[in-house]
Amino acid sequence: MDSGAKRTSGQPAMAILYEDNHLLGIEKPVNVPTQEDASGDPDLLNLLKADIKERYGKPGNVYLGLVHRLDRPVGGAMIFAKTSKAASRLAETVRSRRFSKTYVAVVHGTPPQPQGRLTDTLLKDERTNTVAVVPAGTPGAKEARLDYRVLGSSTSEGLSLVQVELHTGRPHQIRVQMNRIGCPLYGDQKYGAALNKPGQQIALWSLYVGFPHPVTKEPVDLISLPPHSYPWDLWEDRMYTRLAALLQAGENGMEL
């Protein structure tokens, strides 16, 4: 998102990727919780409600529906519904798998195959806020599926850039599943502590969100490129822009 693009008011100011009467698409800053949590830190949902109230001078409470989530340390493209009708229709779009989410991640090592599908059974421990791979049939566990493709590797740094497309939306899914194949995400303190240093920022970014508009049915494409900082800058910007263009054109190279 260029510096001249429209941004939300308040702090942190967020790039607006798409907005009309029904939807608000933004670039989520890293380390901001999507919803209010036990930390008590300012959360994305309430920050955006306050922004809409200020920018449009709306009286009373502002409606904003949460369509999908990003983990607190993750940044990138995210869509919200500004009306209950839009929220309901987008929820159906998610259920019918017409809602696409593509991420890029920097991982330690190189995945065993240049591209593949990972299917695991995941169980979340609410007490510790951690997720584990468990045997199928474990009470409370849910199936998790994703496709990945290696976009490039830096031998000198021991890191790889991967494209990830989610088919389910389980908590910490990408982080846990990539760690399971021996490729924890760069900077992930929770699932890659043995390889990462304290203070490193997790390298997971929501690059693309695509879906039919809940009212007009026209395609909506949100694109957010990762920051110009390490380890993202190990690869040229055109790597990310080319992938975004392919996704917007309905091609992603992930047909398995």
Short mmCIF file of C-alpha atoms in Angstrom, two decimals:
data_model
loop_
_atom_site.label_atom_id
_atom_site.label_comp_id
_atom_site.label_asym_id
_atom_site.label_seq_id
_atom_site.Cartn_x
_atom_site.Cartn_y
_atom_site.Cartn_z
CA MET A 1 0.00 0.00 0.00
CA ASP A 2 1.62 3.30 -1.02
CA SER A 3 1.99 6.20 1.37
CA GLY A 4 -0.63 8.26 -0.46
CA ALA A 5 -3.36 5.66 -0.03
CA LYS A 6 -6.38 6.34 2.15
CA ARG A 7 -5.88 5.44 5.80
CA THR A 8 -7.99 5.15 8.91
CA SER A 9 -7.94 7.92 11.51
CA GLY A 10 -6.46 7.44 14.95
CA GLN A 11 -3.46 5.35 15.95
CA PRO A 12 -2.30 3.08 14.55
CA ALA A 13 -3.41 4.49 11.19
CA MET A 14 -4.24 1.56 8.89
CA ALA A 15 -4.22 1.43 5.11
CA ILE A 16 -7.74 1.06 3.70
CA LEU A 17 -7.69 -1.55 0.93
CA TYR A 18 -11.41 -1.41 0.08
CA GLU A 19 -14.47 0.40 1.39
CA ASP A 20 -18.09 0.89 0.43
CA ASN A 21 -21.41 0.99 2.32
CA HIS A 22 -21.21 -2.75 3.03
CA LEU A 23 -17.54 -3.62 3.54
CA LEU A 24 -14.30 -2.34 5.03
CA GLY A 25 -11.02 -3.94 3.98
CA ILE A 26 -7.85 -2.90 5.79
CA GLU A 27 -4.22 -3.82 6.24
CA LYS A 28 -3.99 -5.18 9.77
CA PRO A 29 -0.94 -3.97 11.70
CA VAL A 30 1.18 -6.62 13.39
CA ASN A 31 0.82 -7.20 17.14
CA VAL A 32 -2.71 -5.80 17.36
CA PRO A 33 -5.32 -8.34 18.55
CA THR A 34 -8.25 -8.85 16.19
CA GLN A 35 -10.73 -8.88 19.09
CA GLU A 36 -10.63 -7.77 22.70
CA ASP A 37 -8.61 -10.24 24.74
CA ALA A 38 -7.24 -10.74 28.24
CA SER A 39 -4.33 -8.36 27.55
CA GLY A 40 -6.68 -5.37 27.54
CA ASP A 41 -4.68 -3.86 24.65
CA PRO A 42 -6.53 -1.89 21.96
CA ASP A 43 -8.07 -4.35 19.50
CA LEU A 44 -8.74 -4.07 15.80
CA LEU A 45 -12.52 -4.41 15.96
CA ASN A 46 -12.99 -1.56 18.44
CA LEU A 47 -10.34 0.61 16.79
CA LEU A 48 -12.15 0.34 13.46
CA LYS A 49 -15.57 1.02 15.01
CA ALA A 50 -14.15 4.20 16.54
CA ASP A 51 -12.62 5.13 13.17
CA ILE A 52 -15.94 4.73 11.32
CA LYS A 53 -17.72 6.74 14.00
CA GLU A 54 -15.18 9.57 13.66
CA ARG A 55 -14.81 9.63 9.87
CA TYR A 56 -18.55 9.54 9.18
CA GLY A 57 -19.83 11.32 12.30
CA LYS A 58 -22.09 8.39 13.17
CA PRO A 59 -24.16 8.71 16.34
CA GLY A 60 -24.59 5.81 18.74
CA ASN A 61 -23.04 2.38 18.34
CA VAL A 62 -21.33 1.41 15.09
CA TYR A 63 -21.88 -2.07 13.64
CA LEU A 64 -18.84 -3.94 12.34
CA GLY A 65 -18.95 -7.68 11.74
CA LEU A 66 -15.90 -9.92 12.08
CA VAL A 67 -15.68 -12.21 9.03
CA HIS A 68 -12.32 -13.89 9.67
CA ARG A 69 -9.41 -13.57 12.09
CA LEU A 70 -5.66 -13.11 12.04
CA ASP A 71 -3.42 -14.07 14.95
CA ARG A 72 -2.19 -11.10 16.95
CA PRO A 73 1.39 -11.11 15.55
CA VAL A 74 0.21 -11.50 11.93
CA GLY A 75 -0.42 -8.57 9.58
CA GLY A 76 -1.99 -8.06 6.17
CA ALA A 77 -5.28 -8.05 4.29
CA MET A 78 -8.49 -8.38 6.30
CA ILE A 79 -12.17 -7.73 5.54
CA PHE A 80 -14.98 -6.59 7.86
CA ALA A 81 -18.73 -6.29 7.25
CA LYS A 82 -20.33 -2.88 7.88
CA THR A 83 -23.90 -4.27 7.92
CA SER A 84 -25.47 -7.37 9.43
CA LYS A 85 -26.73 -8.40 5.97
CA ALA A 86 -23.21 -8.27 4.55
CA ALA A 87 -21.90 -10.22 7.55
CA SER A 88 -24.51 -12.95 7.10
CA ARG A 89 -23.84 -13.28 3.38
CA LEU A 90 -20.08 -13.32 3.84
CA ALA A 91 -20.43 -16.02 6.49
CA GLU A 92 -22.26 -18.12 3.89
CA THR A 93 -19.49 -17.37 1.37
CA VAL A 94 -16.97 -18.72 3.87
CA ARG A 95 -19.07 -21.84 4.52
CA SER A 96 -19.45 -22.52 0.79
CA ARG A 97 -15.69 -22.09 0.25
CA ARG A 98 -15.99 -19.12 -2.09
CA PHE A 99 -13.84 -17.06 0.28
CA SER A 100 -10.13 -17.30 -0.59
CA LYS A 101 -7.28 -16.54 1.82
CA THR A 102 -3.67 -16.71 0.69
CA TYR A 103 -0.71 -16.08 2.93
CA VAL A 104 3.03 -15.81 2.47
CA ALA A 105 5.37 -17.04 5.18
CA VAL A 106 9.10 -17.30 5.74
CA VAL A 107 10.04 -20.65 7.27
CA HIS A 108 13.21 -22.24 8.56
CA GLY A 109 14.64 -24.85 6.23
CA THR A 110 12.95 -26.13 3.10
CA PRO A 111 9.69 -28.15 3.00
CA PRO A 112 10.16 -31.78 1.92
CA GLN A 113 8.26 -31.19 -1.33
CA PRO A 114 8.18 -28.03 -3.50
CA GLN A 115 4.41 -28.03 -3.12
CA GLY A 116 1.92 -30.12 -1.23
CA ARG A 117 -1.18 -30.41 0.91
CA LEU A 118 -1.01 -30.79 4.68
CA THR A 119 -3.88 -32.45 6.52
CA ASP A 120 -3.70 -32.73 10.29
CA THR A 121 -5.97 -33.00 13.31
CA LEU A 122 -5.49 -30.07 15.67
CA LEU A 123 -6.51 -29.59 19.29
CA LYS A 124 -6.40 -26.24 21.06
CA ASP A 125 -5.55 -25.95 24.74
CA GLU A 126 -7.52 -22.89 25.86
CA ARG A 127 -5.61 -22.71 29.13
CA THR A 128 -2.20 -22.25 27.46
CA ASN A 129 -3.48 -20.85 24.13
CA THR A 130 -1.46 -23.45 22.24
CA VAL A 131 -2.44 -25.88 19.50
CA ALA A 132 -1.11 -29.42 19.01
CA VAL A 133 -1.29 -32.06 16.29
CA VAL A 134 -3.19 -35.03 17.73
CA PRO A 135 -4.52 -38.37 16.43
CA ALA A 136 -7.71 -38.28 14.38
CA GLY A 137 -10.77 -38.85 16.55
CA THR A 138 -9.35 -37.02 19.57
CA PRO A 139 -12.31 -35.42 21.41
CA GLY A 140 -12.58 -31.70 20.65
CA ALA A 141 -10.00 -31.82 17.85
CA LYS A 142 -10.70 -30.57 14.31
CA GLU A 143 -9.28 -31.37 10.89
CA ALA A 144 -7.00 -28.73 9.38
CA ARG A 145 -6.05 -28.54 5.69
CA LEU A 146 -3.78 -26.21 3.76
CA ASP A 147 -1.87 -26.16 0.48
CA TYR A 148 1.66 -24.76 0.31
CA ARG A 149 4.11 -23.94 -2.46
CA VAL A 150 7.76 -22.99 -2.12
CA LEU A 151 8.35 -19.66 -3.88
CA GLY A 152 12.06 -19.36 -3.17
CA SER A 153 14.87 -20.34 -0.81
CA SER A 154 17.85 -18.51 0.65
CA THR A 155 20.55 -21.11 1.24
CA SER A 156 22.81 -18.64 3.03
CA GLU A 157 20.08 -17.76 5.54
CA GLY A 158 18.55 -21.24 5.77
CA LEU A 159 15.10 -19.79 5.06
CA SER A 160 12.35 -20.40 2.49
CA LEU A 161 9.46 -18.28 1.27
CA VAL A 162 6.21 -20.22 0.95
CA GLN A 163 2.74 -19.46 -0.33
CA VAL A 164 -0.04 -20.92 1.81
CA GLU A 165 -3.71 -21.29 0.94
CA LEU A 166 -6.03 -22.23 3.79
CA HIS A 167 -8.94 -24.62 3.33
CA THR A 168 -9.89 -24.49 7.02
CA GLY A 169 -9.50 -21.69 9.54
CA ARG A 170 -8.16 -23.32 12.70
CA PRO A 171 -6.32 -21.32 15.37
CA HIS A 172 -2.55 -21.10 14.73
CA GLN A 173 -3.07 -23.50 11.82
CA ILE A 174 -0.25 -22.39 9.48
CA ARG A 175 2.21 -22.07 12.34
CA VAL A 176 1.46 -25.53 13.74
CA GLN A 177 1.25 -27.38 10.43
CA MET A 178 4.47 -25.94 9.01
CA ASN A 179 6.24 -26.71 12.29
CA ARG A 180 4.98 -30.29 12.05
CA ILE A 181 6.90 -30.82 8.78
CA GLY A 182 10.07 -29.39 10.34
CA CYS A 183 9.72 -25.84 8.97
CA PRO A 184 8.69 -23.52 11.81
CA LEU A 185 7.96 -19.93 10.84
CA TYR A 186 10.70 -17.37 11.23
CA GLY A 187 10.18 -15.39 14.44
CA ASP A 188 7.48 -17.69 15.86
CA GLN A 189 8.17 -17.74 19.59
CA LYS A 190 5.36 -20.18 20.34
CA TYR A 191 6.04 -22.99 17.87
CA GLY A 192 9.65 -22.34 16.83
CA ALA A 193 11.36 -21.18 20.02
CA ALA A 194 14.35 -23.49 19.47
CA LEU A 195 15.28 -21.67 16.23
CA ASN A 196 13.99 -18.15 16.83
CA LYS A 197 15.33 -15.39 19.02
CA PRO A 198 13.19 -13.43 21.50
CA GLY A 199 11.89 -10.22 19.94
CA GLN A 200 11.86 -11.45 16.35
CA GLN A 201 8.65 -10.64 14.49
CA ILE A 202 6.82 -13.64 13.07
CA ALA A 203 7.05 -13.75 9.25
CA LEU A 204 3.46 -14.57 8.32
CA TRP A 205 1.42 -12.18 6.18
CA SER A 206 -2.11 -12.16 4.76
CA LEU A 207 -1.29 -11.33 1.13
CA TYR A 208 -4.67 -11.84 -0.51
CA VAL A 209 -8.35 -12.12 0.41
CA GLY A 210 -10.86 -12.67 -2.40
CA PHE A 211 -14.62 -13.23 -2.49
CA PRO A 212 -17.79 -12.22 -4.35
CA HIS A 213 -19.28 -8.97 -3.03
CA PRO A 214 -22.21 -9.82 -0.71
CA VAL A 215 -24.55 -7.41 -2.54
CA THR A 216 -23.27 -6.77 -6.07
CA LYS A 217 -21.70 -10.26 -6.49
CA GLU A 218 -18.75 -8.63 -8.25
CA PRO A 219 -15.29 -9.97 -7.32
CA VAL A 220 -13.57 -8.21 -4.43
CA ASP A 221 -9.79 -8.60 -4.19
CA LEU A 222 -7.78 -7.32 -1.23
CA ILE A 223 -4.00 -7.29 -1.67
CA SER A 224 -1.46 -6.41 1.01
CA LEU A 225 2.28 -6.82 0.39
CA PRO A 226 4.61 -7.71 3.28
CA PRO A 227 6.87 -5.01 4.77
CA HIS A 228 10.24 -4.00 3.32
CA SER A 229 12.21 -5.54 6.17
CA TYR A 230 14.08 -8.72 7.06
CA PRO A 231 13.38 -11.54 6.28
CA TRP A 232 10.82 -10.45 3.63
CA ASP A 233 13.47 -8.44 1.79
CA LEU A 234 15.47 -11.59 1.03
CA TRP A 235 13.19 -11.77 -2.01
CA GLU A 236 12.50 -9.01 -4.54
CA ASP A 237 9.22 -7.10 -4.43
CA ARG A 238 8.25 -8.48 -7.81
CA MET A 239 7.96 -11.94 -6.24
CA TYR A 240 5.05 -10.66 -4.12
CA THR A 241 3.47 -8.44 -6.77
CA ARG A 242 3.55 -11.23 -9.36
CA LEU A 243 1.88 -13.65 -6.98
CA ALA A 244 -0.76 -11.05 -6.07
CA ALA A 245 -1.49 -10.46 -9.77
CA LEU A 246 -1.91 -14.20 -10.36
CA LEU A 247 -4.29 -14.50 -7.43
CA GLN A 248 -6.35 -11.54 -8.63
CA ALA A 249 -6.57 -13.18 -12.06
CA GLY A 250 -7.87 -16.40 -10.48
CA GLU A 251 -4.60 -18.31 -10.93
CA ASN A 252 -2.35 -19.31 -8.08
CA GLY A 253 -0.34 -22.33 -9.15
CA MET A 254 -1.68 -24.38 -6.24
CA GLU A 255 -3.89 -26.85 -8.12
CA LEU A 256 -2.88 -30.20 -6.65
#
